[in-house]
Amino acid sequence: MKTKKSKQLFDLKGKVAVVTGASRGLGFAMAKGLAQQGANIVITDVLPTAKAVKKIESLGVKAMGLKVDVTSPKHIDAMVKKVVSRFKKIDILINNAGIYYPTPVKDLKEKEWNKLIDINLKGTLMCSQTVGKQMIRQKSGNIINVASVAGLMAFAQSAAYNVSKAGIIMLTKTLAAEWASFGIRVNAICPGVFVTDMTKGLLKDKGFQKMIKASVPLQRSGTPDELAGAAVYLASDASSYTTGHFLVVDGGWTIHL
Ligand SMILES: NC(=O)c1ccc[n+]([C@@H]2O[C@H](COP(=O)([O-])OP(=O)(O)OC[C@H]3O[C@@H](n4cnc5c(N)ncnc54)[C@H](O)[C@@H]3O)[C@@H](O)[C@H]2O)c1
């Protein structure tokens, strides 16, 4: 009896989840985690989605791939129409698409600032708005925004990224406050350092490796699969009384904040 109950707590069977930037990396790992709990998955990305879709389908759920640039209102509108036409609803949205590049503030070009803020922060807002309107019609929904520990502590040479992630945390709280009455929960995840295409250059650097060992209590970076549990928790009824929260998954890096 106890086992059955705890299984139901994280069950996502029949749910429809849209994950942005999910062809690879953390987005794919979270999509896979939700699929393993029974959710049907929509993989969206500017990169090809076919391989990721195939891997998700091999888990026994339905999957769909869509080319979506999160800075394009046209793409986002089309995404919602296509998903609702096939699945009739959207239960979960994970705003994961993001980019990072290091630049000292003194050299930061307006164009670079705009591009990063457009993808990371405005993309999260626009996908939430458009999918949110569908969720408001349904009177239910669950949005998970991928922020970062960079939204909590300042990393040098990363002004646009830090600001975009701090903005995502405040956007999460604001949406949670506005949409609770529609049955929509909105939470964020703040990952520490995970091994993905985004960080592979940094992780090759001996100084960075040394810093991780010294500053992260678990003394290592995370693997993408280690983020899946946080997404499953926030997407499922296990977190039914949690909204406007940011869940830090960082091996203890921010323990002293
Ligand atoms: N890897 C880490 O250590 C780490 C730490 C904290 C936060 N994050 C965040 O996690 C998220 C995923 O990052 P990742 O590490 O998996 O990196 P990644 O580069 O492997 O994945 C990012 C994905 O976003 C997609 N993308 C980029 N621009 C897009 C756009 N305009 N429209 C749609 N998709 C777009 C990329 O094609 C890619 O598939 C990002 O938001 C990142 O900021 C990562």
PDB file of N, CA and C and ligand atoms in Angstrom, residues 20-27 44-47 68-71 95-100 119-120 146-149 161 165 190-199, ligand 1:
ATOM      1  N   THR A  20      11.235  23.318 -23.785  1.00  0.00           N
ATOM      2  CA  THR A  20      11.967  24.108 -24.793  1.00  0.00           C
ATOM      3  C   THR A  20      13.466  23.804 -24.703  1.00  0.00           C
ATOM      4  N   GLY A  21      14.137  23.890 -25.847  1.00  0.00           N
ATOM      5  CA  GLY A  21      15.584  23.621 -25.888  1.00  0.00           C
ATOM      6  C   GLY A  21      15.904  22.217 -25.426  1.00  0.00           C
ATOM      7  N   ALA A  22      15.087  21.247 -25.879  1.00  0.00           N
ATOM      8  CA  ALA A  22      15.157  19.896 -25.284  1.00  0.00           C
ATOM      9  C   ALA A  22      15.804  18.850 -26.186  1.00  0.00           C
ATOM     10  N   SER A  23      16.459  19.283 -27.268  1.00  0.00           N
ATOM     11  CA  SER A  23      17.109  18.285 -28.130  1.00  0.00           C
ATOM     12  C   SER A  23      18.296  17.630 -27.436  1.00  0.00           C
ATOM     13  N   ARG A  24      18.844  18.322 -26.447  1.00  0.00           N
ATOM     14  CA  ARG A  24      20.052  17.799 -25.779  1.00  0.00           C
ATOM     15  C   ARG A  24      20.115  18.367 -24.353  1.00  0.00           C
ATOM     16  N   GLY A  25      21.167  18.002 -23.653  1.00  0.00           N
ATOM     17  CA  GLY A  25      21.496  18.621 -22.367  1.00  0.00           C
ATOM     18  C   GLY A  25      20.436  18.461 -21.284  1.00  0.00           C
ATOM     19  N   LEU A  26      20.305  19.500 -20.465  1.00  0.00           N
ATOM     20  CA  LEU A  26      19.403  19.434 -19.311  1.00  0.00           C
ATOM     21  C   LEU A  26      17.943  19.324 -19.756  1.00  0.00           C
ATOM     22  N   GLY A  27      17.598  20.001 -20.868  1.00  0.00           N
ATOM     23  CA  GLY A  27      16.222  19.938 -21.374  1.00  0.00           C
ATOM     24  C   GLY A  27      15.841  18.516 -21.726  1.00  0.00           C
ATOM     25  N   THR A  44      10.951  20.681 -28.120  1.00  0.00           N
ATOM     26  CA  THR A  44      11.088  21.824 -29.022  1.00  0.00           C
ATOM     27  C   THR A  44      12.511  22.359 -28.944  1.00  0.00           C
ATOM     28  N   ASP A  45      13.000  22.854 -30.077  1.00  0.00           N
ATOM     29  CA  ASP A  45      14.378  23.376 -30.107  1.00  0.00           C
ATOM     30  C   ASP A  45      14.608  24.086 -31.435  1.00  0.00           C
ATOM     31  N   VAL A  46      15.680  24.880 -31.484  1.00  0.00           N
ATOM     32  CA  VAL A  46      16.130  25.403 -32.783  1.00  0.00           C
ATOM     33  C   VAL A  46      16.982  24.347 -33.488  1.00  0.00           C
ATOM     34  N   LEU A  47      17.483  23.377 -32.730  1.00  0.00           N
ATOM     35  CA  LEU A  47      18.251  22.262 -33.298  1.00  0.00           C
ATOM     36  C   LEU A  47      17.279  21.169 -33.742  1.00  0.00           C
ATOM     37  N   VAL A  68      11.192  25.242 -32.717  1.00  0.00           N
ATOM     38  CA  VAL A  68      10.689  26.456 -32.066  1.00  0.00           C
ATOM     39  C   VAL A  68      11.870  27.303 -31.586  1.00  0.00           C
ATOM     40  N   ASP A  69      11.928  28.530 -32.095  1.00  0.00           N
ATOM     41  CA  ASP A  69      12.870  29.510 -31.563  1.00  0.00           C
ATOM     42  C   ASP A  69      12.082  30.314 -30.523  1.00  0.00           C
ATOM     43  N   VAL A  70      12.531  30.294 -29.277  1.00  0.00           N
ATOM     44  CA  VAL A  70      11.738  30.923 -28.206  1.00  0.00           C
ATOM     45  C   VAL A  70      11.704  32.450 -28.305  1.00  0.00           C
ATOM     46  N   THR A  71      12.469  33.020 -29.248  1.00  0.00           N
ATOM     47  CA  THR A  71      12.388  34.476 -29.451  1.00  0.00           C
ATOM     48  C   THR A  71      11.359  34.836 -30.526  1.00  0.00           C
ATOM     49  N   ASN A  95      10.429  25.797 -19.345  1.00  0.00           N
ATOM     50  CA  ASN A  95      11.180  26.829 -20.067  1.00  0.00           C
ATOM     51  C   ASN A  95      12.656  26.606 -19.789  1.00  0.00           C
ATOM     52  N   ASN A  96      13.281  25.838 -20.694  1.00  0.00           N
ATOM     53  CA  ASN A  96      14.674  25.446 -20.474  1.00  0.00           C
ATOM     54  C   ASN A  96      15.655  26.099 -21.447  1.00  0.00           C
ATOM     55  N   ALA A  97      15.165  26.495 -22.642  1.00  0.00           N
ATOM     56  CA  ALA A  97      16.077  27.010 -23.675  1.00  0.00           C
ATOM     57  C   ALA A  97      16.910  28.155 -23.115  1.00  0.00           C
ATOM     58  N   GLY A  98      18.199  28.111 -23.398  1.00  0.00           N
ATOM     59  CA  GLY A  98      19.058  29.182 -22.887  1.00  0.00           C
ATOM     60  C   GLY A  98      20.422  29.151 -23.530  1.00  0.00           C
ATOM     61  N   ILE A  99      21.097  30.282 -23.463  1.00  0.00           N
ATOM     62  CA  ILE A  99      22.476  30.360 -23.956  1.00  0.00           C
ATOM     63  C   ILE A  99      23.343  31.057 -22.903  1.00  0.00           C
ATOM     64  N   TYR A 100      24.647  30.863 -23.057  1.00  0.00           N
ATOM     65  CA  TYR A 100      25.606  31.525 -22.159  1.00  0.00           C
ATOM     66  C   TYR A 100      26.841  31.879 -22.955  1.00  0.00           C
ATOM     67  N   ILE A 119      16.649  35.497 -25.500  1.00  0.00           N
ATOM     68  CA  ILE A 119      16.466  34.036 -25.449  1.00  0.00           C
ATOM     69  C   ILE A 119      16.133  33.598 -24.014  1.00  0.00           C
ATOM     70  N   ASN A 120      17.004  33.965 -23.077  1.00  0.00           N
ATOM     71  CA  ASN A 120      16.860  33.413 -21.718  1.00  0.00           C
ATOM     72  C   ASN A 120      15.642  33.972 -20.975  1.00  0.00           C
ATOM     73  N   VAL A 146      13.774  27.215 -15.970  1.00  0.00           N
ATOM     74  CA  VAL A 146      15.147  26.862 -15.623  1.00  0.00           C
ATOM     75  C   VAL A 146      15.954  28.146 -15.433  1.00  0.00           C
ATOM     76  N   ALA A 147      16.239  28.450 -14.180  1.00  0.00           N
ATOM     77  CA  ALA A 147      17.079  29.607 -13.839  1.00  0.00           C
ATOM     78  C   ALA A 147      18.501  29.089 -13.669  1.00  0.00           C
ATOM     79  N   SER A 148      19.180  29.475 -12.619  1.00  0.00           N
ATOM     80  CA  SER A 148      20.568  29.036 -12.391  1.00  0.00           C
ATOM     81  C   SER A 148      21.018  29.580 -11.034  1.00  0.00           C
ATOM     82  N   VAL A 149      22.066  28.975 -10.484  1.00  0.00           N
ATOM     83  CA  VAL A 149      22.673  29.594  -9.303  1.00  0.00           C
ATOM     84  C   VAL A 149      23.225  30.972  -9.663  1.00  0.00           C
ATOM     85  N   TYR A 161      23.988  37.001 -18.441  1.00  0.00           N
ATOM     86  CA  TYR A 161      23.491  35.690 -17.993  1.00  0.00           C
ATOM     87  C   TYR A 161      22.962  35.779 -16.558  1.00  0.00           C
ATOM     88  N   LYS A 165      19.007  35.225 -15.401  1.00  0.00           N
ATOM     89  CA  LYS A 165      18.570  34.155 -14.491  1.00  0.00           C
ATOM     90  C   LYS A 165      17.924  34.729 -13.222  1.00  0.00           C
ATOM     91  N   CYS A 190      17.129  26.011 -10.022  1.00  0.00           N
ATOM     92  CA  CYS A 190      18.432  26.681 -10.143  1.00  0.00           C
ATOM     93  C   CYS A 190      19.536  25.623 -10.148  1.00  0.00           C
ATOM     94  N   PRO A 191      19.964  25.203 -11.339  1.00  0.00           N
ATOM     95  CA  PRO A 191      21.059  24.227 -11.368  1.00  0.00           C
ATOM     96  C   PRO A 191      22.393  24.891 -11.045  1.00  0.00           C
ATOM     97  N   GLY A 192      23.283  24.091 -10.461  1.00  0.00           N
ATOM     98  CA  GLY A 192      24.680  24.520 -10.317  1.00  0.00           C
ATOM     99  C   GLY A 192      25.393  24.193 -11.615  1.00  0.00           C
ATOM    100  N   VAL A 193      26.565  23.545 -11.542  1.00  0.00           N
ATOM    101  CA  VAL A 193      27.269  23.188 -12.787  1.00  0.00           C
ATOM    102  C   VAL A 193      26.961  21.750 -13.171  1.00  0.00           C
ATOM    103  N   PHE A 194      26.442  21.585 -14.389  1.00  0.00           N
ATOM    104  CA  PHE A 194      26.128  20.266 -14.941  1.00  0.00           C
ATOM    105  C   PHE A 194      26.908  20.090 -16.242  1.00  0.00           C
ATOM    106  N   VAL A 195      27.268  18.854 -16.530  1.00  0.00           N
ATOM    107  CA  VAL A 195      28.056  18.584 -17.735  1.00  0.00           C
ATOM    108  C   VAL A 195      27.145  18.570 -18.958  1.00  0.00           C
ATOM    109  N   THR A 196      27.235  19.607 -19.776  1.00  0.00           N
ATOM    110  CA  THR A 196      26.456  19.693 -21.024  1.00  0.00           C
ATOM    111  C   THR A 196      27.314  20.408 -22.063  1.00  0.00           C
ATOM    112  N   ASP A 197      26.752  20.559 -23.267  1.00  0.00           N
ATOM    113  CA  ASP A 197      27.471  21.310 -24.307  1.00  0.00           C
ATOM    114  C   ASP A 197      27.783  22.730 -23.847  1.00  0.00           C
ATOM    115  N   MET A 198      26.868  23.292 -23.033  1.00  0.00           N
ATOM    116  CA  MET A 198      27.051  24.671 -22.574  1.00  0.00           C
ATOM    117  C   MET A 198      28.305  24.824 -21.709  1.00  0.00           C
ATOM    118  N   THR A 199      28.625  23.805 -20.931  1.00  0.00           N
ATOM    119  CA  THR A 199      29.702  23.945 -19.928  1.00  0.00           C
ATOM    120  C   THR A 199      30.955  23.152 -20.284  1.00  0.00           C
TER     121      THR A 199
HETATM  122  N1  LIG B   1      24.715  23.199 -17.752  1.00  0.00           N
HETATM  123  C1  LIG B   1      24.748  23.928 -16.650  1.00  0.00           C
HETATM  124  O1  LIG B   1      25.664  23.815 -15.851  1.00  0.00           O
HETATM  125  C2  LIG B   1      23.635  24.885 -16.343  1.00  0.00           C
HETATM  126  C3  LIG B   1      23.632  25.504 -15.091  1.00  0.00           C
HETATM  127  C4  LIG B   1      22.604  26.373 -14.763  1.00  0.00           C
HETATM  128  C5  LIG B   1      21.594  26.607 -15.669  1.00  0.00           C
HETATM  129  N2  LIG B   1      21.640  26.002 -16.889  1.00  0.00           N
HETATM  130  C6  LIG B   1      20.536  26.298 -17.801  1.00  0.00           C
HETATM  131  O2  LIG B   1      19.980  25.100 -18.266  1.00  0.00           O
HETATM  132  C7  LIG B   1      19.372  25.298 -19.536  1.00  0.00           C
HETATM  133  C8  LIG B   1      19.858  24.213 -20.477  1.00  0.00           C
HETATM  134  O3  LIG B   1      21.261  24.369 -20.665  1.00  0.00           O
HETATM  135  P1  LIG B   1      22.246  23.160 -21.045  1.00  0.00           P
HETATM  136  O4  LIG B   1      23.339  23.204 -20.067  1.00  0.00           O
HETATM  137  O5  LIG B   1      21.476  21.913 -21.251  1.00  0.00           O
HETATM  138  O6  LIG B   1      22.874  23.703 -22.409  1.00  0.00           O
HETATM  139  P2  LIG B   1      22.706  23.214 -23.913  1.00  0.00           P
HETATM  140  O7  LIG B   1      23.424  24.227 -24.719  1.00  0.00           O
HETATM  141  O8  LIG B   1      23.102  21.798 -24.034  1.00  0.00           O
HETATM  142  O9  LIG B   1      21.142  23.306 -24.153  1.00  0.00           O
HETATM  143  C9  LIG B   1      20.492  24.502 -24.441  1.00  0.00           C
HETATM  144  C10 LIG B   1      19.423  24.204 -25.484  1.00  0.00           C
HETATM  145  O10 LIG B   1      18.715  25.406 -25.761  1.00  0.00           O
HETATM  146  C11 LIG B   1      18.558  25.488 -27.162  1.00  0.00           C
HETATM  147  N3  LIG B   1      18.364  26.888 -27.589  1.00  0.00           N
HETATM  148  C12 LIG B   1      19.273  27.881 -27.657  1.00  0.00           C
HETATM  149  N4  LIG B   1      18.715  28.997 -28.157  1.00  0.00           N
HETATM  150  C13 LIG B   1      17.415  28.701 -28.408  1.00  0.00           C
HETATM  151  C14 LIG B   1      16.313  29.423 -28.908  1.00  0.00           C
HETATM  152  N5  LIG B   1      16.456  30.701 -29.303  1.00  0.00           N
HETATM  153  N6  LIG B   1      15.118  28.807 -29.029  1.00  0.00           N
HETATM  154  C15 LIG B   1      14.982  27.511 -28.655  1.00  0.00           C
HETATM  155  N7  LIG B   1      15.978  26.762 -28.170  1.00  0.00           N
HETATM  156  C16 LIG B   1      17.185  27.355 -28.043  1.00  0.00           C
HETATM  157  C17 LIG B   1      19.836  24.903 -27.722  1.00  0.00           C
HETATM  158  O11 LIG B   1      19.687  24.552 -29.099  1.00  0.00           O
HETATM  159  C18 LIG B   1      20.050  23.722 -26.805  1.00  0.00           C
HETATM  160  O12 LIG B   1      19.391  22.558 -27.248  1.00  0.00           O
HETATM  161  C19 LIG B   1      19.764  26.718 -19.954  1.00  0.00           C
HETATM  162  O13 LIG B   1      18.704  27.596 -19.667  1.00  0.00           O
HETATM  163  C20 LIG B   1      20.957  27.029 -19.057  1.00  0.00           C
HETATM  164  O14 LIG B   1      21.114  28.412 -18.846  1.00  0.00           O
HETATM  165  C21 LIG B   1      22.626  25.157 -17.246  1.00  0.00           C
END
